[in-house]
Amino acid sequence: QVQLVESGGGLVQPGGSLRLSCAASGFTLDYYAIGWFRQAPGKEHEGVSCISRNYGSIPYADSVKGRFTISRDNAKNTVYLQMDNLEPEDTAVYFCAAHVTYAYCSDFPWRDPKKYDYWGQGTQVTVSS
């Protein structure tokens, strides 16, 4: 059974950091493109970043560029999202998702949540003083 489980969310002050994890079971993450999305209350899913097999060129949303870093640990079958210098506008539920047709984010519209096949349940990130 394919499953993605996010963890690492929480409450943090502006300027703080969090590292989110996306652990996979039932399939090998390294074979596929993995995206991170977020959804704030009343808003649609926003593509944050995407990581390809063997890394490749990594895209980021303009709103997080320079502050967020996506990475993967194939031995742990886990993808991470390091979030630094957090802002209140980053408050959202964060999801990871797997696209199992293509291995590279450049081969499909990675920002489109409808292009992903498997989703985690999400982890809440709240940035507030």
Short mmCIF file of N, CA, C and O in Angstrom, two decimals:
data_model
loop_
_atom_site.label_atom_id
_atom_site.label_comp_id
_atom_site.label_asym_id
_atom_site.label_seq_id
_atom_site.Cartn_x
_atom_site.Cartn_y
_atom_site.Cartn_z
N GLN A 1 0.84 -1.20 0.00
CA GLN A 1 0.00 0.00 0.00
C GLN A 1 0.87 1.24 0.00
O GLN A 1 1.73 1.41 0.84
N VAL A 2 0.63 2.11 -0.98
CA VAL A 2 1.40 3.35 -1.08
C VAL A 2 0.92 4.34 -0.02
O VAL A 2 -0.26 4.58 0.13
N GLN A 3 1.88 4.90 0.70
CA GLN A 3 1.53 5.86 1.74
C GLN A 3 2.61 6.92 1.87
O GLN A 3 3.80 6.60 1.80
N LEU A 4 2.20 8.16 2.04
CA LEU A 4 3.09 9.27 2.33
C LEU A 4 2.67 9.86 3.67
O LEU A 4 1.48 10.12 3.89
N VAL A 5 3.65 10.10 4.53
CA VAL A 5 3.34 10.65 5.86
C VAL A 5 4.24 11.84 6.12
O VAL A 5 5.47 11.71 6.16
N GLU A 6 3.61 13.00 6.29
CA GLU A 6 4.36 14.21 6.62
C GLU A 6 4.48 14.36 8.14
O GLU A 6 3.59 13.92 8.89
N SER A 7 5.55 15.00 8.55
CA SER A 7 5.74 15.31 9.96
C SER A 7 6.65 16.53 10.07
O SER A 7 7.26 16.96 9.07
N GLY A 8 6.73 17.09 11.26
CA GLY A 8 7.65 18.19 11.50
C GLY A 8 7.00 19.56 11.61
O GLY A 8 7.69 20.55 11.86
N GLY A 9 5.71 19.63 11.39
CA GLY A 9 5.03 20.91 11.52
C GLY A 9 4.93 21.35 12.96
O GLY A 9 5.27 20.62 13.89
N GLY A 10 4.45 22.58 13.14
CA GLY A 10 4.28 23.10 14.50
C GLY A 10 4.12 24.59 14.50
O GLY A 10 3.93 25.22 13.46
N LEU A 11 4.23 25.16 15.69
CA LEU A 11 4.12 26.61 15.89
C LEU A 11 5.53 27.18 16.02
O LEU A 11 6.33 26.67 16.83
N VAL A 12 5.82 28.21 15.27
CA VAL A 12 7.14 28.82 15.30
C VAL A 12 6.99 30.34 15.18
O VAL A 12 6.04 30.83 14.56
N GLN A 13 7.90 31.07 15.77
CA GLN A 13 7.87 32.52 15.68
C GLN A 13 8.41 32.99 14.33
O GLN A 13 9.21 32.28 13.70
N PRO A 14 8.00 34.17 13.90
CA PRO A 14 8.58 34.72 12.66
C PRO A 14 10.10 34.76 12.74
O PRO A 14 10.68 35.11 13.78
N GLY A 15 10.72 34.37 11.62
CA GLY A 15 12.18 34.28 11.58
C GLY A 15 12.72 32.93 11.99
O GLY A 15 13.92 32.67 11.82
N GLY A 16 11.87 32.07 12.50
CA GLY A 16 12.29 30.75 12.93
C GLY A 16 12.38 29.76 11.79
O GLY A 16 12.16 30.10 10.62
N SER A 17 12.70 28.51 12.15
CA SER A 17 12.90 27.45 11.16
C SER A 17 12.14 26.19 11.55
O SER A 17 11.92 25.93 12.74
N LEU A 18 11.78 25.42 10.55
CA LEU A 18 11.21 24.09 10.72
C LEU A 18 11.73 23.20 9.60
O LEU A 18 12.01 23.70 8.50
N ARG A 19 11.81 21.92 9.88
CA ARG A 19 12.13 20.96 8.82
C ARG A 19 10.99 19.95 8.74
O ARG A 19 10.74 19.22 9.71
N LEU A 20 10.34 19.92 7.60
CA LEU A 20 9.28 18.96 7.36
C LEU A 20 9.84 17.71 6.71
O LEU A 20 10.77 17.77 5.90
N SER A 21 9.26 16.57 7.06
CA SER A 21 9.65 15.30 6.48
C SER A 21 8.47 14.68 5.76
O SER A 21 7.32 14.84 6.18
N CYS A 22 8.77 13.96 4.70
CA CYS A 22 7.76 13.21 3.95
C CYS A 22 8.30 11.79 3.78
O CYS A 22 9.19 11.57 2.95
N ALA A 23 7.79 10.88 4.57
CA ALA A 23 8.27 9.50 4.55
C ALA A 23 7.33 8.64 3.72
O ALA A 23 6.11 8.72 3.86
N ALA A 24 7.92 7.83 2.85
CA ALA A 24 7.12 7.00 1.96
C ALA A 24 7.19 5.54 2.37
O ALA A 24 8.22 5.07 2.87
N SER A 25 6.11 4.84 2.12
CA SER A 25 6.08 3.38 2.28
C SER A 25 5.28 2.81 1.12
O SER A 25 4.40 3.47 0.56
N GLY A 26 5.64 1.59 0.74
CA GLY A 26 4.93 0.94 -0.37
C GLY A 26 5.50 1.26 -1.73
O GLY A 26 5.06 0.67 -2.73
N PHE A 27 6.42 2.19 -1.82
CA PHE A 27 7.10 2.47 -3.08
C PHE A 27 8.40 3.21 -2.77
O PHE A 27 8.61 3.70 -1.67
N THR A 28 9.26 3.29 -3.79
CA THR A 28 10.56 3.93 -3.62
C THR A 28 10.49 5.37 -4.11
O THR A 28 10.32 5.61 -5.30
N LEU A 29 10.66 6.30 -3.19
CA LEU A 29 10.55 7.72 -3.52
C LEU A 29 11.53 8.14 -4.61
O LEU A 29 11.21 9.01 -5.43
N ASP A 30 12.70 7.55 -4.62
CA ASP A 30 13.75 7.99 -5.52
C ASP A 30 13.36 7.87 -6.99
O ASP A 30 13.92 8.56 -7.84
N TYR A 31 12.41 7.03 -7.29
CA TYR A 31 12.06 6.82 -8.70
C TYR A 31 11.18 7.93 -9.27
O TYR A 31 11.00 8.01 -10.48
N TYR A 32 10.64 8.79 -8.42
CA TYR A 32 9.58 9.68 -8.86
C TYR A 32 9.84 11.13 -8.45
O TYR A 32 10.64 11.41 -7.57
N ALA A 33 9.12 12.02 -9.11
CA ALA A 33 9.14 13.42 -8.72
C ALA A 33 8.23 13.61 -7.50
O ALA A 33 7.11 13.11 -7.47
N ILE A 34 8.74 14.33 -6.51
CA ILE A 34 8.00 14.57 -5.28
C ILE A 34 7.81 16.07 -5.11
O ILE A 34 8.78 16.84 -5.17
N GLY A 35 6.60 16.47 -4.90
CA GLY A 35 6.29 17.89 -4.72
C GLY A 35 5.87 18.20 -3.29
O GLY A 35 5.34 17.35 -2.58
N TRP A 36 6.15 19.43 -2.87
CA TRP A 36 5.61 19.97 -1.62
C TRP A 36 4.60 21.05 -1.99
O TRP A 36 4.89 21.92 -2.82
N PHE A 37 3.45 20.98 -1.35
CA PHE A 37 2.40 21.96 -1.54
C PHE A 37 1.99 22.51 -0.18
O PHE A 37 2.28 21.92 0.85
N ARG A 38 1.29 23.63 -0.21
CA ARG A 38 0.71 24.14 1.02
C ARG A 38 -0.67 24.71 0.71
O ARG A 38 -0.94 25.12 -0.42
N GLN A 39 -1.50 24.71 1.73
CA GLN A 39 -2.85 25.24 1.57
C GLN A 39 -3.19 26.05 2.81
O GLN A 39 -3.30 25.50 3.91
N ALA A 40 -3.36 27.34 2.60
CA ALA A 40 -3.79 28.23 3.67
C ALA A 40 -5.31 28.24 3.73
O ALA A 40 -5.98 27.92 2.74
N PRO A 41 -5.90 28.61 4.86
CA PRO A 41 -7.36 28.63 4.98
C PRO A 41 -8.00 29.48 3.88
O PRO A 41 -7.59 30.62 3.64
N GLY A 42 -8.97 28.91 3.20
CA GLY A 42 -9.70 29.63 2.17
C GLY A 42 -8.97 29.76 0.85
O GLY A 42 -9.46 30.42 -0.06
N LYS A 43 -7.81 29.13 0.74
CA LYS A 43 -7.03 29.24 -0.50
C LYS A 43 -6.82 27.86 -1.12
O LYS A 43 -7.00 26.84 -0.48
N GLU A 44 -6.41 27.88 -2.38
CA GLU A 44 -6.14 26.63 -3.08
C GLU A 44 -4.73 26.14 -2.76
O GLU A 44 -3.90 26.88 -2.20
N HIS A 45 -4.46 24.90 -3.16
CA HIS A 45 -3.11 24.36 -2.99
C HIS A 45 -2.11 25.21 -3.78
O HIS A 45 -2.35 25.55 -4.95
N GLU A 46 -1.00 25.52 -3.14
CA GLU A 46 0.08 26.27 -3.79
C GLU A 46 1.31 25.37 -3.88
O GLU A 46 1.75 24.81 -2.86
N GLY A 47 1.85 25.23 -5.08
CA GLY A 47 3.08 24.46 -5.24
C GLY A 47 4.26 25.21 -4.63
O GLY A 47 4.49 26.37 -4.97
N VAL A 48 4.98 24.56 -3.73
CA VAL A 48 6.11 25.18 -3.05
C VAL A 48 7.42 24.81 -3.72
O VAL A 48 8.25 25.67 -4.00
N SER A 49 7.61 23.52 -4.00
CA SER A 49 8.84 23.05 -4.63
C SER A 49 8.62 21.63 -5.14
O SER A 49 7.62 20.99 -4.83
N CYS A 50 9.59 21.17 -5.89
CA CYS A 50 9.52 19.82 -6.45
C CYS A 50 10.94 19.30 -6.59
O CYS A 50 11.85 20.06 -6.95
N ILE A 51 11.13 18.01 -6.30
CA ILE A 51 12.45 17.43 -6.43
C ILE A 51 12.37 16.21 -7.34
O ILE A 51 11.47 15.38 -7.22
N SER A 52 13.33 16.15 -8.27
CA SER A 52 13.35 15.08 -9.25
C SER A 52 14.24 13.95 -8.78
O SER A 52 15.00 14.07 -7.82
N ARG A 53 14.15 12.86 -9.51
CA ARG A 53 15.11 11.79 -9.30
C ARG A 53 16.50 12.34 -9.56
O ARG A 53 16.70 13.11 -10.51
N ASN A 54 17.45 11.97 -8.71
CA ASN A 54 18.81 12.47 -8.83
C ASN A 54 18.88 14.00 -8.77
O ASN A 54 19.78 14.61 -9.36
N TYR A 55 17.91 14.61 -8.08
CA TYR A 55 17.85 16.04 -7.85
C TYR A 55 17.53 16.81 -9.11
O TYR A 55 16.43 17.27 -9.30
N GLY A 56 18.47 17.02 -10.01
CA GLY A 56 18.22 17.84 -11.19
C GLY A 56 18.03 19.29 -10.80
O GLY A 56 18.41 19.71 -9.71
N SER A 57 17.43 20.07 -11.71
CA SER A 57 17.14 21.48 -11.43
C SER A 57 15.90 21.55 -10.55
O SER A 57 14.86 20.97 -10.88
N ILE A 58 16.01 22.26 -9.42
CA ILE A 58 14.92 22.29 -8.45
C ILE A 58 14.17 23.61 -8.54
O ILE A 58 14.75 24.67 -8.32
N PRO A 59 12.87 23.57 -8.84
CA PRO A 59 12.08 24.79 -8.88
C PRO A 59 11.51 25.12 -7.50
O PRO A 59 11.24 24.22 -6.68
N TYR A 60 11.35 26.39 -7.23
CA TYR A 60 10.71 26.88 -6.01
C TYR A 60 9.70 27.96 -6.37
O TYR A 60 9.87 28.70 -7.33
N ALA A 61 8.65 28.04 -5.57
CA ALA A 61 7.74 29.17 -5.70
C ALA A 61 8.50 30.45 -5.37
O ALA A 61 9.38 30.44 -4.49
N ASP A 62 8.18 31.54 -6.05
CA ASP A 62 8.87 32.80 -5.80
C ASP A 62 8.76 33.22 -4.34
O ASP A 62 9.69 33.82 -3.78
N SER A 63 7.65 32.89 -3.71
CA SER A 63 7.40 33.33 -2.34
C SER A 63 8.31 32.66 -1.32
O SER A 63 8.45 33.14 -0.20
N VAL A 64 8.96 31.55 -1.71
CA VAL A 64 9.81 30.83 -0.75
C VAL A 64 11.26 30.75 -1.21
O VAL A 64 12.11 30.25 -0.46
N LYS A 65 11.55 31.23 -2.40
CA LYS A 65 12.89 31.13 -2.95
C LYS A 65 13.90 31.81 -2.01
O LYS A 65 13.69 32.92 -1.55
N GLY A 66 14.99 31.11 -1.75
CA GLY A 66 16.01 31.65 -0.87
C GLY A 66 15.77 31.35 0.60
O GLY A 66 16.65 31.58 1.44
N ARG A 67 14.59 30.86 0.95
CA ARG A 67 14.27 30.56 2.35
C ARG A 67 14.00 29.07 2.57
O ARG A 67 14.27 28.55 3.66
N PHE A 68 13.47 28.39 1.58
CA PHE A 68 13.13 26.98 1.69
C PHE A 68 14.10 26.16 0.85
O PHE A 68 14.52 26.59 -0.24
N THR A 69 14.40 24.94 1.32
CA THR A 69 15.27 24.03 0.59
C THR A 69 14.67 22.63 0.63
O THR A 69 14.38 22.11 1.71
N ILE A 70 14.51 22.03 -0.54
CA ILE A 70 14.00 20.67 -0.63
C ILE A 70 15.18 19.72 -0.80
O ILE A 70 16.18 20.06 -1.45
N SER A 71 15.08 18.54 -0.20
CA SER A 71 16.16 17.56 -0.32
C SER A 71 15.56 16.16 -0.15
O SER A 71 14.38 16.02 0.21
N ARG A 72 16.38 15.15 -0.42
CA ARG A 72 15.89 13.79 -0.24
C ARG A 72 16.99 12.91 0.34
O ARG A 72 18.18 13.16 0.09
N ASP A 73 16.58 11.92 1.11
CA ASP A 73 17.49 10.92 1.65
C ASP A 73 16.95 9.58 1.16
O ASP A 73 15.99 9.04 1.71
N ASN A 74 17.58 9.05 0.12
CA ASN A 74 17.05 7.83 -0.49
C ASN A 74 17.16 6.63 0.45
O ASN A 74 16.31 5.74 0.41
N ALA A 75 18.18 6.63 1.28
CA ALA A 75 18.33 5.51 2.22
C ALA A 75 17.17 5.44 3.20
O ALA A 75 16.80 4.36 3.66
N LYS A 76 16.60 6.61 3.51
CA LYS A 76 15.47 6.67 4.44
C LYS A 76 14.14 6.77 3.71
O LYS A 76 13.09 6.86 4.35
N ASN A 77 14.19 6.79 2.38
CA ASN A 77 12.97 6.91 1.57
C ASN A 77 12.14 8.11 2.01
O ASN A 77 10.92 8.04 2.17
N THR A 78 12.83 9.22 2.19
CA THR A 78 12.22 10.43 2.77
C THR A 78 12.66 11.67 1.99
O THR A 78 13.82 11.76 1.57
N VAL A 79 11.72 12.58 1.82
CA VAL A 79 12.01 13.90 1.25
C VAL A 79 11.78 14.94 2.34
O VAL A 79 10.86 14.81 3.15
N TYR A 80 12.61 15.97 2.36
CA TYR A 80 12.54 17.00 3.38
C TYR A 80 12.24 18.37 2.78
O TYR A 80 12.53 18.62 1.61
N LEU A 81 11.71 19.23 3.59
CA LEU A 81 11.56 20.64 3.24
C LEU A 81 12.07 21.46 4.41
O LEU A 81 11.42 21.53 5.45
N GLN A 82 13.26 22.01 4.26
CA GLN A 82 13.85 22.88 5.27
C GLN A 82 13.30 24.28 5.05
O GLN A 82 13.46 24.85 3.96
N MET A 83 12.70 24.84 6.08
CA MET A 83 12.07 26.15 5.96
C MET A 83 12.74 27.10 6.96
O MET A 83 12.67 26.88 8.17
N ASP A 84 13.40 28.10 6.45
CA ASP A 84 14.10 29.08 7.28
C ASP A 84 13.48 30.46 7.12
O ASP A 84 12.77 30.73 6.14
N ASN A 85 13.78 31.34 8.08
CA ASN A 85 13.27 32.71 8.03
C ASN A 85 11.77 32.72 7.74
O ASN A 85 11.29 33.45 6.86
N LEU A 86 11.04 31.95 8.49
CA LEU A 86 9.61 31.81 8.27
C LEU A 86 8.86 33.11 8.53
O LEU A 86 9.24 33.89 9.42
N GLU A 87 7.81 33.29 7.76
CA GLU A 87 6.98 34.50 7.84
C GLU A 87 5.54 34.07 8.16
O GLU A 87 5.14 32.94 7.86
N PRO A 88 4.75 34.98 8.74
CA PRO A 88 3.35 34.63 9.02
C PRO A 88 2.59 34.15 7.78
O PRO A 88 1.71 33.30 7.88
N GLU A 89 3.00 34.67 6.61
CA GLU A 89 2.34 34.26 5.36
C GLU A 89 2.63 32.81 4.99
O GLU A 89 2.00 32.26 4.08
N ASP A 90 3.57 32.18 5.66
CA ASP A 90 3.87 30.76 5.40
C ASP A 90 2.93 29.83 6.16
O ASP A 90 2.99 28.61 5.99
N THR A 91 2.08 30.38 7.01
CA THR A 91 1.14 29.57 7.77
C THR A 91 0.20 28.83 6.82
O THR A 91 -0.47 29.45 5.98
N ALA A 92 0.17 27.50 6.95
CA ALA A 92 -0.65 26.67 6.06
C ALA A 92 -0.51 25.22 6.49
O ALA A 92 0.34 24.88 7.32
N VAL A 93 -1.32 24.37 5.90
CA VAL A 93 -1.10 22.93 5.98
C VAL A 93 -0.20 22.56 4.81
O VAL A 93 -0.47 22.93 3.67
N TYR A 94 0.88 21.85 5.12
CA TYR A 94 1.85 21.46 4.11
C TYR A 94 1.69 19.99 3.77
O TYR A 94 1.57 19.14 4.66
N PHE A 95 1.70 19.71 2.46
CA PHE A 95 1.50 18.36 1.95
C PHE A 95 2.67 17.98 1.05
O PHE A 95 3.20 18.82 0.33
N CYS A 96 3.01 16.70 1.05
CA CYS A 96 3.89 16.18 0.01
C CYS A 96 3.04 15.29 -0.90
O CYS A 96 2.01 14.75 -0.48
N ALA A 97 3.50 15.19 -2.14
CA ALA A 97 2.75 14.42 -3.13
C ALA A 97 3.72 13.78 -4.10
O ALA A 97 4.79 14.35 -4.39
N ALA A 98 3.36 12.63 -4.62
CA ALA A 98 4.21 11.89 -5.54
C ALA A 98 3.58 11.82 -6.92
O ALA A 98 2.38 11.54 -7.06
N HIS A 99 4.40 12.09 -7.92
CA HIS A 99 3.99 11.98 -9.32
C HIS A 99 4.69 10.76 -9.88
O HIS A 99 5.91 10.77 -10.04
N VAL A 100 3.95 9.71 -10.18
CA VAL A 100 4.58 8.43 -10.48
C VAL A 100 4.71 8.14 -11.96
O VAL A 100 5.12 7.04 -12.34
N THR A 101 4.42 9.12 -12.81
CA THR A 101 4.60 8.91 -14.25
C THR A 101 5.97 9.39 -14.70
O THR A 101 6.65 8.73 -15.48
N TYR A 102 6.36 10.56 -14.19
CA TYR A 102 7.65 11.14 -14.57
C TYR A 102 8.57 11.23 -13.36
O TYR A 102 8.13 11.47 -12.25
N ALA A 103 9.84 11.08 -13.62
CA ALA A 103 10.83 11.18 -12.56
C ALA A 103 11.38 12.59 -12.39
O ALA A 103 12.03 12.88 -11.38
N TYR A 104 11.09 13.48 -13.37
CA TYR A 104 11.68 14.81 -13.35
C TYR A 104 10.60 15.89 -13.36
O TYR A 104 9.67 15.87 -14.16
N CYS A 105 10.76 16.85 -12.48
CA CYS A 105 9.79 17.92 -12.32
C CYS A 105 9.64 18.75 -13.59
O CYS A 105 8.59 19.36 -13.83
N SER A 106 10.69 18.80 -14.40
CA SER A 106 10.65 19.58 -15.63
C SER A 106 9.79 18.94 -16.71
O SER A 106 9.50 19.58 -17.73
N ASP A 107 9.38 17.70 -16.49
CA ASP A 107 8.63 16.97 -17.52
C ASP A 107 7.11 17.11 -17.40
O ASP A 107 6.37 16.55 -18.21
N PHE A 108 6.65 17.83 -16.38
CA PHE A 108 5.21 18.03 -16.21
C PHE A 108 5.01 19.33 -15.43
O PHE A 108 5.94 19.86 -14.84
N PRO A 109 3.78 19.86 -15.44
CA PRO A 109 3.50 21.12 -14.70
C PRO A 109 3.47 20.84 -13.20
O PRO A 109 2.40 20.57 -12.62
N TRP A 110 4.62 20.95 -12.55
CA TRP A 110 4.78 20.51 -11.17
C TRP A 110 3.91 21.31 -10.20
O TRP A 110 3.62 20.83 -9.11
N ARG A 111 3.50 22.51 -10.57
CA ARG A 111 2.68 23.32 -9.66
C ARG A 111 1.22 22.87 -9.63
O ARG A 111 0.45 23.31 -8.78
N ASP A 112 0.81 22.04 -10.56
CA ASP A 112 -0.59 21.63 -10.68
C ASP A 112 -0.84 20.43 -9.76
O ASP A 112 -0.36 19.32 -10.04
N PRO A 113 -1.60 20.62 -8.69
CA PRO A 113 -1.83 19.50 -7.76
C PRO A 113 -2.55 18.32 -8.40
O PRO A 113 -2.42 17.19 -7.93
N LYS A 114 -3.29 18.58 -9.47
CA LYS A 114 -4.03 17.49 -10.12
C LYS A 114 -3.11 16.51 -10.84
O LYS A 114 -3.54 15.42 -11.22
N LYS A 115 -1.85 16.89 -11.02
CA LYS A 115 -0.91 16.01 -11.72
C LYS A 115 -0.26 14.96 -10.80
O LYS A 115 0.48 14.12 -11.28
N TYR A 116 -0.56 15.02 -9.53
CA TYR A 116 0.07 14.10 -8.58
C TYR A 116 -0.85 12.94 -8.25
O TYR A 116 -2.08 13.09 -8.22
N ASP A 117 -0.24 11.81 -7.98
CA ASP A 117 -1.00 10.58 -7.82
C ASP A 117 -1.26 10.20 -6.37
O ASP A 117 -2.28 9.60 -6.04
N TYR A 118 -0.31 10.50 -5.51
CA TYR A 118 -0.43 10.13 -4.10
C TYR A 118 -0.13 11.34 -3.22
O TYR A 118 0.79 12.10 -3.52
N TRP A 119 -0.89 11.45 -2.14
CA TRP A 119 -0.77 12.58 -1.23
C TRP A 119 -0.67 12.10 0.21
O TRP A 119 -1.27 11.08 0.58
N GLY A 120 0.06 12.87 1.00
CA GLY A 120 0.05 12.65 2.43
C GLY A 120 -1.14 13.36 3.07
O GLY A 120 -1.91 14.04 2.38
N GLN A 121 -1.24 13.24 4.38
CA GLN A 121 -2.38 13.80 5.09
C GLN A 121 -2.16 15.26 5.48
O GLN A 121 -3.10 15.95 5.88
N GLY A 122 -0.92 15.72 5.38
CA GLY A 122 -0.61 17.11 5.68
C GLY A 122 -0.12 17.32 7.10
O GLY A 122 -0.41 16.53 8.01
N THR A 123 0.65 18.40 7.28
CA THR A 123 1.13 18.79 8.60
C THR A 123 0.97 20.30 8.72
O THR A 123 1.30 21.05 7.80
N GLN A 124 0.46 20.75 9.87
CA GLN A 124 0.15 22.16 10.06
C GLN A 124 1.41 22.93 10.44
O GLN A 124 2.16 22.53 11.34
N VAL A 125 1.63 24.04 9.76
CA VAL A 125 2.71 24.98 10.10
C VAL A 125 2.06 26.31 10.43
O VAL A 125 1.31 26.86 9.62
N THR A 126 2.33 26.81 11.63
CA THR A 126 1.79 28.09 12.05
C THR A 126 2.94 29.00 12.44
O THR A 126 3.76 28.64 13.31
N VAL A 127 3.01 30.16 11.80
CA VAL A 127 4.06 31.13 12.09
C VAL A 127 3.41 32.34 12.76
O VAL A 127 2.65 33.08 12.13
N SER A 128 3.70 32.51 14.02
CA SER A 128 3.03 33.57 14.77
C SER A 128 3.86 33.92 16.00
O SER A 128 4.52 33.06 16.59
N SER A 129 3.80 35.19 16.38
CA SER A 129 4.47 35.61 17.61
C SER A 129 3.50 35.58 18.79
O SER A 129 3.89 35.89 19.91
#
